[in-house]
Amino acid sequence: MKITNRKSTARLKRIFFLVSVVIAIAALMLFWFDLTIYALIMIGVFSLWFLFFLVADYQYIEYIDENDKIILRYYKAVGFTQKEFSSIEFPVALLKDAQFENSIFGKLSDLTLIVKTKRGVAEYPSISLSAVPYKNRKRIQQSLKSLLDM
């Protein structure tokens, strides 16, 4: 099974940058008309807007569980820096547990994969599933659960 959130990630990027540009233009116009207090308020609004996306940690996800392997590719979807791609790949037999952590009424979700190694158990860093539609999050959860039950 292959699950990706390419469309929702692209939509979130567009929304983020469009609203950021609108806020920046509004702040510049307010500075232009000597409404400094309101311009500073707009800069504060932008800071809160950026902080929201920083906390939500929206990520592009590609989940594949074929050929007795689990492959999870991801990168931060919204930001002003260059994309840093990360990838997790291991045989299904090494999967020990998959933990889903939900917060803010299930809107923000993280996935932590735990695998068996020669030295014991290792835990991959948490991956944000916030940008993945709820239906696909459930599909990933069911897929990992069925792989654990094998």
Backbone as ProteinMPNN parsed JSONL, in Angstrom:
{"seq_chain_A": "MKITNRKSTARLKRIFFLVSVVIAIAALMLFWFDLTIYALIMIGVFSLWFLFFLVADYQYIEYIDENDKIILRYYKAVGFTQKEFSSIEFPVALLKDAQFENSIFGKLSDLTLIVKTKRGVAEYPSISLSAVPYKNRKRIQQSLKSLLDM", "coords_chain_A": {"N_chain_A": [[0.846, -1.168, 0.0], [0.503, 2.227, -0.76], [0.706, 5.436, 0.509], [0.251, 8.861, 0.295], [0.53, 12.381, 0.937], [0.548, 14.439, -0.9], [-1.18, 16.295, -2.274], [-2.599, 17.639, -0.193], [-0.474, 18.754, 1.188], [0.624, 20.479, -0.723], [-1.512, 22.274, -0.939], [-1.557, 23.346, 1.67], [0.951, 24.62, 1.678], [0.533, 26.593, -0.3], [-1.515, 28.104, 0.903], [-0.18, 28.996, 3.226], [1.962, 30.585, 2.172], [0.542, 32.44, 0.602], [-1.124, 33.803, 2.481], [0.926, 34.795, 4.082], [2.194, 36.589, 2.315], [0.098, 38.402, 1.905], [-0.186, 39.448, 4.494], [2.351, 40.611, 4.787], [2.318, 42.568, 2.746], [0.192, 44.122, 3.664], [1.31, 45.061, 6.076], [3.448, 46.576, 5.059], [2.028, 48.526, 3.629], [0.7, 49.783, 5.731], [2.896, 50.839, 7.127], [3.707, 52.618, 5.158], [1.625, 54.492, 5.153], [2.082, 55.741, 7.545], [1.042, 54.45, 9.806], [2.164, 53.169, 12.143], [1.786, 51.683, 14.536], [-0.29, 49.919, 13.87], [0.957, 48.572, 11.812], [2.982, 47.279, 13.215], [1.386, 45.609, 14.719], [0.439, 43.979, 12.669], [2.838, 42.699, 12.017], [3.153, 41.261, 14.351], [0.918, 39.589, 14.075], [1.751, 38.126, 11.852], [3.909, 36.818, 13.027], [2.594, 35.152, 14.871], [1.141, 33.606, 13.03], [3.234, 32.296, 11.649], [4.35, 30.935, 13.821], [2.262, 29.19, 14.463], [2.32, 27.411, 12.241], [4.843, 26.414, 12.648], [4.614, 25.048, 15.093], [2.566, 23.22, 14.459], [3.894, 21.654, 12.632], [3.726, 20.655, 9.915], [4.158, 18.083, 7.576], [5.34, 16.618, 4.534], [4.425, 13.405, 3.596], [5.267, 10.126, 2.627], [4.214, 6.976, 2.598], [5.006, 3.599, 2.379], [4.345, 0.185, 2.249], [5.37, -2.363, 1.068], [6.599, -5.409, -0.444], [7.628, -6.731, 1.842], [8.805, -4.662, 3.305], [9.015, -1.568, 5.052], [8.696, 1.704, 4.137], [9.233, 5.032, 4.744], [9.04, 8.216, 3.795], [9.769, 11.637, 4.286], [9.428, 15.211, 4.725], [9.719, 18.581, 5.949], [6.973, 20.52, 5.264], [6.269, 23.251, 5.186], [8.055, 26.185, 5.289], [10.859, 28.478, 5.358], [13.323, 27.642, 4.691], [15.62, 25.454, 2.921], [14.411, 22.31, 1.712], [14.744, 19.445, 3.723], [15.118, 16.25, 3.134], [14.092, 13.23, 4.607], [14.334, 9.76, 5.374], [12.975, 6.634, 6.268], [13.62, 3.262, 6.375], [13.069, -0.13, 6.591], [13.01, -3.725, 7.156], [9.853, -5.436, 7.482], [9.779, -7.383, 9.459], [11.361, -6.407, 11.514], [9.884, -4.509, 12.843], [8.677, -3.46, 15.893], [6.873, -1.919, 17.38], [4.386, 0.631, 16.895], [3.672, 3.827, 17.634], [1.085, 6.093, 18.036], [0.508, 9.42, 18.629], [-1.828, 11.692, 19.605], [-2.884, 15.099, 19.651], [-4.472, 18.184, 20.601], [-7.279, 17.704, 20.118], [-7.047, 15.599, 18.286], [-6.2, 16.778, 15.948], [-3.506, 17.339, 15.557], [-1.031, 15.014, 14.998], [1.341, 12.511, 15.76], [3.732, 10.063, 14.734], [5.575, 7.404, 15.975], [8.008, 5.094, 15.351], [9.083, 1.943, 16.447], [11.718, -0.272, 16.472], [13.319, -3.525, 16.286], [16.701, -4.15, 17.043], [20.122, -5.306, 16.727], [21.242, -4.735, 19.136], [19.145, -4.38, 20.837], [16.258, -2.494, 21.357], [15.209, 0.13, 19.232], [14.223, 3.508, 18.74], [12.724, 5.464, 16.326], [12.9, 8.962, 15.42], [10.036, 11.032, 16.108], [7.438, 11.466, 13.704], [5.546, 13.885, 12.155], [2.134, 13.645, 11.465], [0.274, 15.512, 10.877], [-0.436, 16.887, 8.538], [-1.498, 14.93, 7.034], [-4.463, 13.632, 5.721], [-7.275, 12.669, 7.769], [-8.491, 10.193, 7.124], [-6.455, 8.852, 5.721], [-4.546, 8.748, 7.735], [-5.748, 6.923, 9.451], [-5.674, 4.701, 7.764], [-2.896, 4.247, 7.611], [-2.427, 3.644, 10.285], [-3.982, 1.29, 10.6], [-2.67, -0.358, 8.765], [-0.071, -0.577, 9.883], [-0.782, -1.775, 12.298], [-1.808, -4.228, 11.387], [0.506, -5.293, 10.31], [2.019, -5.593, 12.616], [0.579, -7.558, 13.907], [1.155, -9.816, 12.511]], "CA_chain_A": [[0.0, 0.0, 0.0], [1.239, 3.488, -0.821], [-0.095, 6.576, 0.95], [0.983, 10.125, 0.228], [-0.305, 13.564, 1.169], [1.084, 15.451, -1.813], [-2.161, 17.352, -2.568], [-2.886, 18.463, 0.988], [0.742, 19.495, 1.501], [0.707, 21.586, -1.686], [-2.54, 23.236, -0.564], [-1.09, 24.031, 2.881], [2.029, 25.521, 1.277], [-0.06, 27.737, -0.983], [-2.218, 28.919, 1.904], [0.81, 29.634, 4.091], [2.676, 31.652, 1.475], [-0.414, 33.465, 0.182], [-1.482, 34.611, 3.655], [2.142, 35.509, 4.491], [2.381, 37.718, 1.398], [-0.956, 39.38, 2.194], [0.161, 40.112, 5.759], [3.528, 41.455, 4.542], [1.887, 43.74, 1.964], [-0.609, 44.962, 4.564], [2.234, 45.733, 7.0], [4.162, 47.613, 4.304], [1.087, 49.624, 3.345], [0.468, 50.51, 6.986], [4.095, 51.657, 7.349], [3.686, 53.66, 4.132], [0.67, 55.516, 5.574], [2.484, 56.164, 8.897], [0.247, 53.792, 10.846], [3.206, 52.281, 12.657], [1.233, 50.767, 15.548], [-1.035, 48.867, 13.171], [1.948, 47.786, 11.076], [3.621, 46.399, 14.205], [0.383, 44.58, 15.036], [0.465, 43.032, 11.547], [4.052, 41.898, 12.173], [2.819, 40.312, 15.415], [0.006, 38.596, 13.493], [2.581, 37.231, 11.042], [4.683, 35.978, 13.943], [1.683, 34.113, 15.356], [0.856, 32.745, 11.874], [4.412, 31.456, 11.437], [4.472, 30.075, 14.996], [1.271, 28.126, 14.322], [2.824, 26.413, 11.299], [6.021, 25.803, 13.256], [4.128, 24.112, 16.11], [1.807, 22.151, 13.795], [4.919, 20.811, 12.013], [3.176, 19.954, 8.764], [5.186, 17.394, 6.807], [4.978, 15.767, 3.406], [4.641, 12.008, 3.979], [5.03, 9.052, 1.663], [4.276, 5.713, 3.344], [4.929, 2.428, 1.507], [4.586, -1.086, 2.942], [5.338, -3.403, 0.053], [7.774, -6.277, -0.541], [8.113, -6.984, 3.206], [9.564, -3.511, 3.776], [8.3, -0.333, 5.361], [9.45, 2.875, 3.71], [8.556, 6.267, 5.137], [9.8, 9.394, 3.371], [9.093, 12.826, 4.79], [10.15, 16.467, 4.888], [8.905, 19.684, 6.458], [6.25, 21.068, 4.114], [6.185, 24.706, 5.197], [9.197, 26.843, 5.904], [11.603, 29.357, 4.474], [14.621, 27.04, 4.424], [15.621, 24.399, 1.915], [13.818, 21.063, 2.189], [15.641, 18.387, 4.155], [14.417, 14.989, 3.008], [14.479, 12.155, 5.507], [13.726, 8.51, 4.972], [13.09, 5.486, 7.163], [13.394, 2.055, 5.601], [13.485, -1.329, 7.302], [12.14, -4.885, 6.906], [8.67, -5.526, 8.337], [10.07, -8.27, 10.586], [12.022, -5.67, 12.587], [8.94, -3.608, 13.493], [8.246, -3.923, 17.215], [5.696, -1.165, 17.807], [4.114, 1.908, 16.235], [2.904, 4.623, 18.586], [0.427, 7.286, 17.507], [0.2, 10.381, 19.684], [-2.721, 12.746, 19.121], [-3.064, 16.242, 20.531], [-5.409, 19.215, 20.128], [-8.483, 17.03, 19.631], [-6.73, 14.735, 17.158], [-5.789, 17.545, 14.765], [-2.072, 17.147, 15.428], [-0.75, 13.613, 15.254], [2.724, 12.089, 15.543], [3.978, 8.63, 14.636], [6.89, 6.963, 16.405], [8.232, 3.69, 15.021], [10.042, 1.263, 17.316], [12.198, -1.454, 15.76], [14.298, -4.386, 16.946], [18.047, -4.087, 16.494], [21.015, -6.31, 17.322], [21.544, -4.32, 20.508], [17.916, -4.2, 21.609], [15.144, -1.81, 20.715], [15.524, 1.514, 18.85], [13.05, 4.333, 18.451], [12.956, 6.523, 15.344], [12.301, 10.243, 15.828], [8.612, 11.184, 15.773], [7.102, 12.056, 12.418], [4.243, 14.533, 12.245], [1.131, 13.257, 10.475], [-0.747, 16.558, 10.934], [-0.873, 17.273, 7.191], [-2.111, 13.761, 6.393], [-5.902, 13.576, 5.995], [-7.655, 11.715, 8.822], [-8.756, 8.889, 6.511], [-5.167, 8.225, 5.435], [-3.905, 8.438, 9.023], [-6.356, 5.662, 9.898], [-5.159, 3.632, 6.9], [-1.525, 3.97, 8.061], [-2.538, 2.993, 11.587], [-4.46, -0.076, 10.374], [-1.611, -1.086, 8.077], [0.978, -0.899, 10.849], [-1.351, -2.735, 13.249], [-1.878, -5.546, 10.752], [1.881, -5.781, 10.188], [2.457, -5.999, 13.951], [-0.142, -8.779, 14.287], [1.662, -10.948, 11.733]], "C_chain_A": [[0.896, 1.236, 0.0], [0.289, 4.625, -0.463], [0.788, 7.818, 0.894], [0.007, 11.284, 0.455], [0.161, 14.736, 0.316], [0.098, 16.608, -2.034], [-2.415, 18.246, -1.364], [-1.663, 19.289, 1.389], [0.897, 20.688, 0.563], [-0.306, 22.674, -1.347], [-2.121, 24.031, 0.679], [0.023, 25.016, 2.565], [1.474, 26.781, 0.63], [-0.75, 28.669, -0.001], [-1.218, 29.683, 2.761], [1.467, 30.822, 3.383], [1.742, 32.764, 1.011], [-0.779, 34.384, 1.349], [-0.263, 35.4, 4.145], [2.387, 36.727, 3.623], [1.339, 38.803, 1.669], [-0.637, 40.145, 3.475], [1.348, 41.051, 5.552], [3.155, 42.713, 3.764], [1.072, 44.684, 2.838], [0.294, 45.724, 5.537], [3.0, 46.844, 6.29], [3.266, 48.813, 3.998], [0.826, 50.445, 4.606], [1.677, 51.359, 7.357], [4.104, 52.844, 6.391], [2.771, 54.825, 4.538], [0.9, 55.984, 7.009], [1.554, 55.639, 9.996], [1.122, 52.703, 11.479], [2.664, 51.261, 13.654], [0.519, 49.606, 14.865], [-0.089, 47.973, 12.355], [2.661, 46.811, 12.017], [2.664, 45.288, 14.635], [0.362, 43.535, 13.928], [1.713, 42.14, 11.604], [3.847, 40.866, 13.281], [1.884, 39.224, 14.923], [0.793, 37.609, 12.638], [3.385, 36.292, 11.93], [3.831, 34.841, 14.494], [1.341, 33.122, 14.253], [2.009, 31.771, 11.643], [4.591, 30.476, 12.598], [3.484, 28.918, 14.939], [1.784, 27.029, 13.396], [4.07, 25.711, 11.833], [5.608, 24.749, 14.279], [3.386, 22.941, 15.473], [2.737, 21.188, 13.083], [4.35, 19.981, 10.862], [4.3, 19.359, 7.924], [4.576, 16.652, 5.633], [5.352, 14.344, 3.802], [4.398, 11.113, 2.772], [5.271, 7.747, 2.416], [4.078, 4.553, 2.37], [5.211, 1.188, 2.354], [4.431, -2.249, 1.957], [6.643, -4.195, 0.099], [8.437, -6.524, 0.81], [9.043, -5.89, 3.72], [8.611, -2.377, 4.095], [9.22, 0.813, 4.967], [8.616, 4.101, 4.06], [9.468, 7.428, 4.773], [9.031, 10.633, 3.818], [10.024, 14.031, 4.765], [9.176, 17.537, 5.356], [8.276, 20.404, 5.272], [6.294, 22.583, 4.05], [7.394, 25.267, 5.935], [9.931, 27.691, 4.885], [12.977, 28.794, 4.131], [14.485, 25.965, 3.353], [15.088, 23.107, 2.531], [14.901, 20.069, 2.564], [14.855, 17.087, 4.143], [14.968, 13.989, 4.008], [13.746, 10.898, 5.074], [13.993, 7.446, 6.028], [12.756, 4.263, 6.328], [13.93, 0.863, 6.387], [12.545, -2.48, 6.958], [10.994, -4.938, 7.922], [8.949, -6.354, 9.589], [10.719, -7.54, 11.759], [11.088, -4.733, 13.35], [8.457, -4.206, 14.811], [6.978, -3.213, 17.671], [5.588, 0.11, 16.975], [3.19, 2.691, 17.162], [2.368, 5.877, 17.904], [0.057, 8.181, 18.674], [-0.639, 11.502, 19.076], [-2.807, 13.858, 20.146], [-3.985, 17.245, 19.841], [-6.572, 18.552, 19.395], [-8.229, 16.195, 18.376], [-6.29, 15.459, 15.906], [-4.291, 17.412, 14.503], [-1.748, 15.718, 15.848], [0.705, 13.306, 14.924], [2.809, 10.576, 15.526], [5.408, 8.355, 15.066], [7.003, 5.473, 16.121], [9.331, 3.128, 15.913], [10.412, -0.046, 16.634], [13.186, -2.236, 16.625], [15.64, -4.214, 16.25], [18.887, -5.178, 17.154], [21.303, -6.004, 18.785], [20.308, -4.127, 21.376], [16.834, -3.544, 20.793], [15.566, -0.365, 20.428], [14.241, 2.231, 18.471], [13.445, 5.413, 17.453], [12.373, 7.825, 15.873], [10.842, 10.324, 15.364], [8.44, 11.905, 14.447], [5.699, 12.635, 12.539], [3.345, 14.083, 11.106], [0.02, 14.307, 10.392], [-1.278, 16.932, 9.561], [-1.52, 16.108, 6.438], [-3.603, 13.761, 6.724], [-6.241, 12.444, 6.969], [-7.853, 10.303, 8.267], [-7.446, 8.144, 6.231], [-4.379, 7.917, 6.698], [-4.428, 7.109, 9.561], [-5.842, 4.488, 9.071], [-3.729, 3.256, 7.296], [-1.559, 3.21, 9.377], [-2.988, 1.543, 11.431], [-3.395, -0.93, 9.7], [-0.517, -1.506, 9.054], [0.474, -1.905, 11.888], [-1.404, -4.13, 12.652], [-0.481, -6.14, 10.566], [2.433, -6.255, 11.538], [1.796, -7.317, 14.371], [0.369, -10.016, 13.556], [2.635, -11.785, 12.539]], "O_chain_A": [[1.92, 1.275, 0.682], [-0.786, 4.764, -1.048], [1.919, 7.82, 1.38], [-1.19, 11.165, 0.192], [0.165, 15.883, 0.764], [0.495, 17.772, -1.988], [-2.444, 19.47, -1.491], [-1.809, 20.409, 1.879], [1.258, 21.782, 0.998], [0.0, 23.862, -1.452], [-2.309, 25.247, 0.733], [0.05, 26.12, 3.109], [1.883, 27.895, 0.961], [-0.584, 29.887, -0.071], [-1.386, 30.88, 2.998], [1.52, 31.925, 3.925], [2.132, 33.932, 1.03], [-0.744, 35.607, 1.212], [-0.401, 36.545, 4.575], [2.748, 37.788, 4.131], [1.664, 39.99, 1.664], [-0.804, 41.364, 3.526], [1.356, 42.164, 6.079], [3.624, 43.805, 4.087], [1.237, 45.902, 2.766], [0.066, 46.906, 5.794], [3.184, 47.927, 6.845], [3.693, 49.964, 4.096], [0.742, 51.672, 4.542], [1.518, 52.477, 7.848], [4.472, 53.953, 6.779], [3.092, 55.989, 4.301], [0.003, 56.564, 7.621], [1.317, 56.319, 10.994], [0.855, 51.506, 11.364], [3.051, 50.093, 13.613], [0.705, 48.447, 15.238], [-0.314, 46.769, 12.23], [2.913, 45.662, 11.656], [3.087, 44.159, 14.885], [0.277, 42.339, 14.205], [1.643, 40.957, 11.274], [4.309, 39.731, 13.169], [2.031, 38.062, 15.302], [0.544, 36.405, 12.684], [3.527, 35.108, 11.623], [4.287, 33.701, 14.577], [1.258, 31.921, 14.508], [1.793, 30.572, 11.465], [4.944, 29.317, 12.382], [3.816, 27.795, 15.317], [1.693, 25.847, 13.727], [4.323, 24.551, 11.507], [6.197, 23.669, 14.323], [3.555, 21.797, 15.895], [2.404, 20.012, 12.94], [4.479, 18.757, 10.843], [5.272, 20.041, 7.6], [3.464, 16.13, 5.709], [6.458, 14.098, 4.285], [3.458, 11.313, 2.004], [6.396, 7.452, 2.82], [3.1, 4.524, 1.624], [6.198, 1.144, 3.089], [3.469, -3.014, 2.025], [7.656, -3.719, 0.611], [9.664, -6.526, 0.913], [9.966, -6.167, 4.486], [7.547, -2.243, 3.492], [10.368, 0.886, 5.403], [7.438, 4.187, 3.711], [10.533, 7.605, 5.365], [7.803, 10.676, 3.742], [11.246, 13.89, 4.782], [7.964, 17.412, 5.18], [8.986, 20.848, 4.37], [6.351, 23.148, 2.957], [7.703, 24.866, 7.057], [9.65, 27.624, 3.688], [13.719, 29.403, 3.36], [13.381, 25.616, 2.937], [15.288, 22.843, 3.717], [15.859, 19.87, 1.818], [14.028, 16.842, 5.022], [16.178, 13.918, 4.226], [12.669, 10.966, 4.482], [15.08, 7.368, 6.6], [11.729, 4.229, 5.651], [15.091, 0.845, 6.797], [11.416, -2.252, 6.522], [11.152, -4.535, 9.074], [8.417, -6.061, 10.66], [10.634, -8.011, 12.893], [11.465, -4.214, 14.401], [7.905, -5.305, 14.846], [6.104, -3.831, 18.279], [6.576, 0.597, 16.425], [2.067, 2.269, 17.439], [3.117, 6.624, 17.274], [-0.629, 7.75, 19.601], [-0.205, 12.176, 18.142], [-2.803, 13.611, 21.352], [-4.236, 17.151, 18.64], [-6.812, 18.805, 18.215], [-9.095, 16.096, 17.507], [-6.029, 14.817, 14.889], [-3.862, 17.376, 13.35], [-2.146, 15.27, 16.923], [1.236, 13.789, 13.924], [2.054, 9.891, 16.217], [6.343, 8.993, 14.582], [6.189, 4.682, 16.595], [10.372, 3.755, 16.11], [9.542, -0.834, 16.264], [13.796, -1.703, 17.552], [15.711, -4.14, 15.023], [18.409, -5.887, 18.039], [21.574, -6.907, 19.575], [20.426, -3.745, 22.54], [16.525, -3.974, 19.682], [16.196, 0.284, 21.263], [13.301, 1.631, 17.95], [14.377, 6.181, 17.691], [11.451, 7.802, 16.688], [10.474, 9.745, 14.342], [9.188, 12.823, 14.113], [4.774, 11.95, 12.975], [3.729, 14.129, 9.937], [-1.064, 14.016, 9.886], [-2.456, 17.264, 9.428], [-2.029, 16.286, 5.332], [-3.97, 13.878, 7.892], [-5.582, 11.404, 6.989], [-7.423, 9.328, 8.884], [-7.348, 6.942, 6.478], [-3.628, 6.943, 6.74], [-3.666, 6.281, 10.058], [-5.6, 3.406, 9.606], [-3.385, 2.074, 7.314], [-0.813, 2.25, 9.567], [-2.426, 0.655, 12.071], [-3.238, -2.105, 10.034], [-0.087, -2.66, 9.052], [1.221, -2.788, 12.308], [-1.083, -5.108, 13.327], [-0.307, -7.355, 10.654], [3.217, -7.202, 11.595], [2.392, -8.102, 15.108], [0.048, -11.141, 13.941], [3.158, -12.779, 12.035]]}, "name": "protein", "num_of_chains": 1, "seq": "MKITNRKSTARLKRIFFLVSVVIAIAALMLFWFDLTIYALIMIGVFSLWFLFFLVADYQYIEYIDENDKIILRYYKAVGFTQKEFSSIEFPVALLKDAQFENSIFGKLSDLTLIVKTKRGVAEYPSISLSAVPYKNRKRIQQSLKSLLDM"}
